[in-house]
Short mmCIF file of C-alpha atoms in Angstrom, two decimals:
data_model
loop_
_atom_site.label_atom_id
_atom_site.label_comp_id
_atom_site.label_asym_id
_atom_site.label_seq_id
_atom_site.Cartn_x
_atom_site.Cartn_y
_atom_site.Cartn_z
CA UNK K 1 -21.13 23.69 -16.86
CA UNK K 2 -24.77 22.73 -15.28
CA UNK K 3 -24.08 19.20 -15.65
CA UNK K 4 -20.85 19.24 -13.99
CA UNK K 5 -22.42 21.23 -10.92
CA UNK K 6 -25.20 18.81 -10.72
CA UNK K 7 -22.82 15.81 -10.50
CA UNK K 8 -20.74 17.93 -7.61
CA UNK K 9 -24.00 18.21 -5.74
CA UNK K 10 -24.91 14.56 -5.95
CA UNK K 11 -21.47 13.54 -4.54
CA UNK K 12 -22.12 16.00 -1.61
CA UNK K 13 -25.29 14.23 -0.93
CA UNK K 14 -23.65 10.63 -0.43
CA UNK K 15 -23.11 9.77 2.98
CA UNK K 16 -19.31 9.85 3.28
CA UNK K 17 -18.27 7.34 5.96
CA UNK K 18 -14.61 7.89 5.62
CA UNK K 19 -14.86 11.88 6.23
CA UNK K 20 -17.33 11.06 9.31
CA UNK K 21 -14.80 8.51 10.63
CA UNK K 22 -12.00 11.05 10.38
CA UNK K 23 -14.26 13.71 11.87
CA UNK K 24 -15.77 11.85 14.80
CA UNK K 25 -12.39 10.48 15.97
CA UNK K 26 -10.45 13.69 15.98
CA UNK K 27 -8.77 14.71 19.13
CA UNK K 28 -9.36 18.31 20.28
CA UNK K 29 -9.29 20.12 23.77
CA UNK K 30 -12.95 20.13 24.23
CA UNK K 31 -13.29 16.33 23.60
CA UNK K 32 -10.52 15.21 25.75
CA UNK K 33 -11.81 14.95 29.37
CA UNK K 34 -14.67 12.84 31.15
CA UNK K 35 -13.09 9.36 30.53
CA UNK K 36 -11.15 7.50 32.97
CA UNK K 37 -9.36 4.16 32.33
CA UNK K 38 -10.79 1.15 33.97
CA UNK K 39 -7.52 -0.84 34.68
CA UNK K 40 -9.55 -3.75 36.25
CA UNK K 41 -11.26 -4.42 32.61
CA UNK K 42 -7.90 -4.55 30.61
CA UNK K 43 -8.45 -7.36 27.88
CA UNK K 44 -5.87 -10.16 27.66
CA UNK K 45 -2.69 -9.22 25.76
CA UNK K 46 -2.27 -12.49 24.10
CA UNK K 47 -4.57 -14.91 22.18
CA UNK K 48 -4.53 -18.72 22.87
CA UNK K 49 -6.71 -21.65 21.29
CA UNK K 50 -8.33 -24.00 23.63
CA UNK K 51 -7.34 -27.02 21.49
CA UNK K 52 -5.31 -26.54 18.46
CA UNK K 53 -4.34 -29.46 16.28
CA UNK K 54 -0.66 -28.98 17.41
CA UNK K 55 1.75 -26.46 18.85
CA UNK K 56 4.85 -25.93 16.73
CA UNK K 57 7.99 -24.59 18.45
CA UNK K 58 9.85 -22.08 16.17
CA UNK K 59 13.50 -22.01 15.75
CA UNK K 60 15.42 -19.09 16.61
CA UNK K 61 15.44 -16.40 14.35
CA UNK K 62 18.82 -15.33 12.81
CA UNK K 63 18.92 -11.60 13.62
CA UNK K 64 22.55 -11.15 14.33
CA UNK K 65 23.54 -10.32 10.70
CA UNK K 66 22.34 -9.68 7.38
CA UNK K 67 22.37 -6.91 4.76
CA UNK K 68 22.38 -3.40 5.50
CA UNK K 69 18.91 -1.56 6.38
CA UNK K 70 19.60 1.22 3.58
CA UNK K 71 20.34 -1.30 0.97
CA UNK K 72 16.93 -3.23 2.01
CA UNK K 73 15.18 0.05 1.96
CA UNK K 74 16.56 0.80 -1.56
CA UNK K 75 15.61 -2.77 -2.77
CA UNK K 76 12.22 -3.11 -1.09
CA UNK K 77 9.50 -4.07 -3.63
CA UNK K 78 5.87 -5.61 -3.84
CA UNK K 79 6.99 -9.08 -5.49
CA UNK K 80 4.00 -10.55 -6.93
CA UNK K 81 5.48 -13.57 -8.88
CA UNK K 82 6.74 -16.61 -7.10
CA UNK K 83 8.48 -20.20 -7.69
CA UNK K 84 5.38 -22.07 -6.58
CA UNK K 85 7.24 -25.33 -6.15
CA UNK K 86 10.21 -24.33 -4.19
CA UNK K 87 9.22 -24.08 -0.39
CA UNK K 88 10.49 -21.90 2.37
CA UNK K 89 12.81 -23.22 5.00
CA UNK K 90 11.07 -23.26 8.40
CA UNK K 91 14.26 -21.02 10.06
CA UNK K 92 13.58 -18.41 7.38
CA UNK K 93 9.61 -18.57 8.16
CA UNK K 94 10.65 -18.10 11.97
CA UNK K 95 12.70 -15.26 11.16
CA UNK K 96 9.92 -13.65 9.18
CA UNK K 97 7.44 -14.02 12.12
CA UNK K 98 10.04 -12.64 14.63
CA UNK K 99 10.39 -9.65 12.50
CA UNK K 100 6.79 -8.87 12.37
CA UNK K 101 5.96 -9.12 16.04
CA UNK K 102 8.77 -10.73 17.91
CA UNK K 103 9.37 -9.87 21.35
CA UNK K 104 12.61 -7.75 21.83
CA UNK K 105 12.85 -6.79 25.42
CA UNK K 106 10.85 -6.77 28.67
CA UNK K 107 10.28 -4.01 31.38
CA UNK K 108 8.37 -5.37 34.25
CA UNK K 109 5.13 -6.87 32.74
CA UNK K 110 5.30 -5.06 29.60
CA UNK K 111 7.03 -6.56 26.66
CA UNK K 112 8.47 -4.72 23.82
CA UNK K 113 8.17 -6.06 20.02
CA UNK K 114 9.88 -5.41 16.65
CA UNK K 115 7.04 -3.31 15.50
CA UNK K 116 5.56 -0.37 17.39
CA UNK K 117 1.83 -0.38 18.70
CA UNK K 118 -0.15 2.68 19.81
CA UNK K 119 -0.09 2.63 23.86
CA UNK K 120 1.93 -0.82 23.54
CA UNK K 121 -1.48 -2.64 23.40
CA UNK K 122 -0.68 -4.73 20.21
CA UNK K 123 -4.12 -5.37 18.81
CA UNK K 124 -3.00 -7.24 15.77
CA UNK K 125 -2.90 -11.08 15.74
CA UNK K 126 -1.03 -13.03 13.12
CA UNK K 127 -2.51 -15.90 11.07
CA UNK K 128 -0.73 -17.97 8.55
CA UNK K 129 -2.21 -19.87 5.56
CA UNK K 130 0.80 -22.18 4.97
CA UNK K 131 1.13 -23.88 1.53
CA UNK K 132 4.70 -24.64 1.30
CA UNK K 133 6.89 -24.27 4.36
CA UNK K 134 9.48 -27.05 5.04
CA UNK K 135 8.43 -28.87 8.31
CA UNK K 136 4.86 -27.58 8.43
CA UNK K 137 1.88 -29.25 7.16
CA UNK K 138 -0.46 -27.32 4.79
CA UNK K 139 -3.10 -25.30 6.76
CA UNK K 140 -4.06 -22.58 8.95
CA UNK K 141 -1.87 -21.47 11.87
CA UNK K 142 -1.74 -18.85 14.63
CA UNK K 143 1.37 -17.26 15.60
CA UNK K 144 1.85 -16.59 19.49
CA UNK K 145 4.73 -14.13 20.20
CA UNK K 146 4.88 -14.80 23.95
CA UNK K 147 5.87 -18.36 23.53
CA UNK K 148 7.18 -18.03 20.07
CA UNK K 149 5.37 -20.76 18.36
CA UNK K 150 2.45 -21.79 16.36
CA UNK K 151 -0.77 -23.24 16.95
CA UNK K 152 -1.94 -25.50 14.07
CA UNK K 153 -5.80 -24.66 13.73
CA UNK K 154 -6.95 -26.53 10.34
CA UNK K 155 -5.35 -28.93 7.99
CA UNK K 156 -5.44 -28.21 4.05
CA UNK K 157 -4.43 -25.91 1.46
CA UNK K 158 -6.50 -22.74 1.78
CA UNK K 159 -4.91 -20.62 -0.99
CA UNK K 160 -7.64 -21.09 -3.36
CA UNK K 161 -10.18 -19.88 -0.91
CA UNK K 162 -8.04 -16.93 0.19
CA UNK K 163 -7.45 -15.93 -3.30
CA UNK K 164 -11.21 -15.95 -4.12
CA UNK K 165 -11.88 -13.82 -0.85
CA UNK K 166 -9.03 -11.50 -2.06
CA UNK K 167 -11.00 -10.47 -5.15
CA UNK K 168 -9.26 -13.46 -7.30
CA UNK K 169 -5.70 -12.28 -6.76
CA UNK K 170 -3.78 -15.22 -8.12
CA UNK K 171 -0.45 -14.43 -6.47
CA UNK K 172 -1.82 -16.16 -3.21
CA UNK K 173 -2.16 -19.49 -5.19
CA UNK K 174 1.90 -19.45 -5.73
CA UNK K 175 2.87 -17.75 -2.55
CA UNK K 176 4.46 -20.21 -0.02
CA UNK K 177 2.69 -18.60 2.85
CA UNK K 178 0.08 -15.84 3.42
CA UNK K 179 -0.03 -13.65 6.40
CA UNK K 180 -3.36 -12.63 7.77
CA UNK K 181 -3.59 -10.06 10.15
CA UNK K 182 -6.58 -9.42 12.24
CA UNK K 183 -7.37 -6.87 15.28
CA UNK K 184 -8.89 -7.61 18.39
CA UNK K 185 -10.62 -4.51 18.81
CA UNK K 186 -11.10 -4.36 22.34
CA UNK K 187 -7.53 -4.30 23.51
CA UNK K 188 -7.21 -0.93 21.99
CA UNK K 189 -10.68 0.26 22.44
CA UNK K 190 -10.11 -0.17 26.44
CA UNK K 191 -8.04 2.97 26.27
CA UNK K 192 -8.72 4.78 22.99
CA UNK K 193 -12.24 4.26 22.32
CA UNK K 194 -13.13 5.38 18.74
CA UNK K 195 -9.55 6.78 18.05
CA UNK K 196 -8.99 2.91 18.18
CA UNK K 197 -9.88 2.34 14.64
CA UNK K 198 -7.08 4.70 13.33
CA UNK K 199 -4.45 3.18 15.57
CA UNK K 200 -5.15 -0.67 14.40
CA UNK K 201 -4.34 0.18 10.84
CA UNK K 202 -1.21 2.22 11.80
CA UNK K 203 -0.09 -0.75 13.78
CA UNK K 204 -0.75 -3.16 10.74
CA UNK K 205 1.37 -0.75 8.48
CA UNK K 206 4.24 -1.12 10.99
CA UNK K 207 4.17 -4.89 10.90
CA UNK K 208 3.92 -5.23 7.08
CA UNK K 209 6.87 -2.91 6.69
CA UNK K 210 8.98 -5.15 8.71
CA UNK K 211 7.83 -8.17 6.65
CA UNK K 212 8.71 -6.49 3.39
CA UNK K 213 12.32 -5.66 4.84
CA UNK K 214 12.69 -8.98 6.55
CA UNK K 215 11.65 -10.84 3.18
CA UNK K 216 14.30 -8.62 1.21
CA UNK K 217 16.83 -9.55 3.77
CA UNK K 218 16.18 -13.27 3.22
CA UNK K 219 16.06 -13.37 -0.46
CA UNK K 220 12.25 -13.63 -0.48
CA UNK K 221 9.38 -11.62 -1.90
CA UNK K 222 6.36 -10.11 -0.13
CA UNK K 223 3.48 -8.39 -1.33
CA UNK K 224 0.66 -6.89 0.97
CA UNK K 225 -2.91 -7.12 0.15
CA UNK K 226 -5.59 -4.67 1.26
CA UNK K 227 -8.39 -5.57 -1.13
CA UNK K 228 -10.59 -8.57 0.09
CA UNK K 229 -13.86 -9.49 1.12
CA UNK K 230 -14.08 -8.94 4.83
CA UNK K 231 -16.95 -11.55 5.56
CA UNK K 232 -15.31 -14.06 3.52
CA UNK K 233 -11.97 -13.80 4.81
CA UNK K 234 -13.06 -13.63 8.49
CA UNK K 235 -15.13 -16.80 7.89
CA UNK K 236 -12.00 -18.75 6.85
CA UNK K 237 -10.47 -17.99 10.05
CA UNK K 238 -13.67 -18.48 11.95
CA UNK K 239 -13.81 -14.84 13.04
CA UNK K 240 -16.81 -13.01 14.07
CA UNK K 241 -15.73 -9.84 12.27
CA UNK K 242 -16.78 -7.49 14.85
CA UNK K 243 -14.65 -8.14 18.12
CA UNK K 244 -11.95 -9.49 15.96
CA UNK K 245 -11.63 -8.87 12.19
CA UNK K 246 -9.17 -9.31 9.43
CA UNK K 247 -7.62 -6.05 8.44
CA UNK K 248 -4.88 -6.95 6.10
CA UNK K 249 -2.81 -9.69 4.41
CA UNK K 250 0.39 -10.30 2.73
CA UNK K 251 1.81 -13.03 0.55
CA UNK K 252 5.35 -14.35 0.92
CA UNK K 253 7.50 -16.49 -1.42
CA UNK K 254 10.42 -17.24 -3.33
CA UNK K 255 10.57 -14.81 -6.09
CA UNK K 256 10.17 -16.44 -9.69
CA UNK K 257 13.30 -16.96 -11.67
CA UNK K 258 14.01 -14.20 -13.95
CA UNK K 259 13.69 -15.34 -17.64
#
């Protein structure tokens, strides 16, 4: 009994950053006042690279028909085994990108997307590590929802580096592509301050679920990845890890043949 109580005391003495984060970002009536939004300092809603290797226009997504949503929800699984040598078609890849963050409507200067975002601020950016997609060279890409295209950033097969950064999760090696989601913190922090860090993870979850359902609809497999070395993963994309940082990943590929 004495040993168990001592362990409990030790646990309580440890700095619990998760509990502090939850507590210090709570909304309460006494904390809600005293902050005015500065509309002149709104961060840019879209990211563009100055000198990408190329810009690849994406084919129109096929969103008019497909399996019933309820059937897709029933079938949705994390699929970790892929047929490594069978590439994904560019049209299917385009549909996956549209499903995750594609534009669906416009109201004035506001665009709506396939996945919701707190305050309509959309802090999440999509990068792709492409290993086997028809019509695309192997390398790192950045997705631009506004123009619905890809910026080609770096040539090469980065699946090995990503797998190493993701705690040796070998599914990345066989996946045809890996979605890498970052957050540009300022886009949400402008409005939500410390509450931002709750919302960006909610946004990423919405996006990842859309990827799962779209992959099922296209006969592909997807598996989200939350375990990775932050600094190493940010380094692969040349992100600073502070103002913009990787928050989530997911593999996509052709499911392995059932033996």
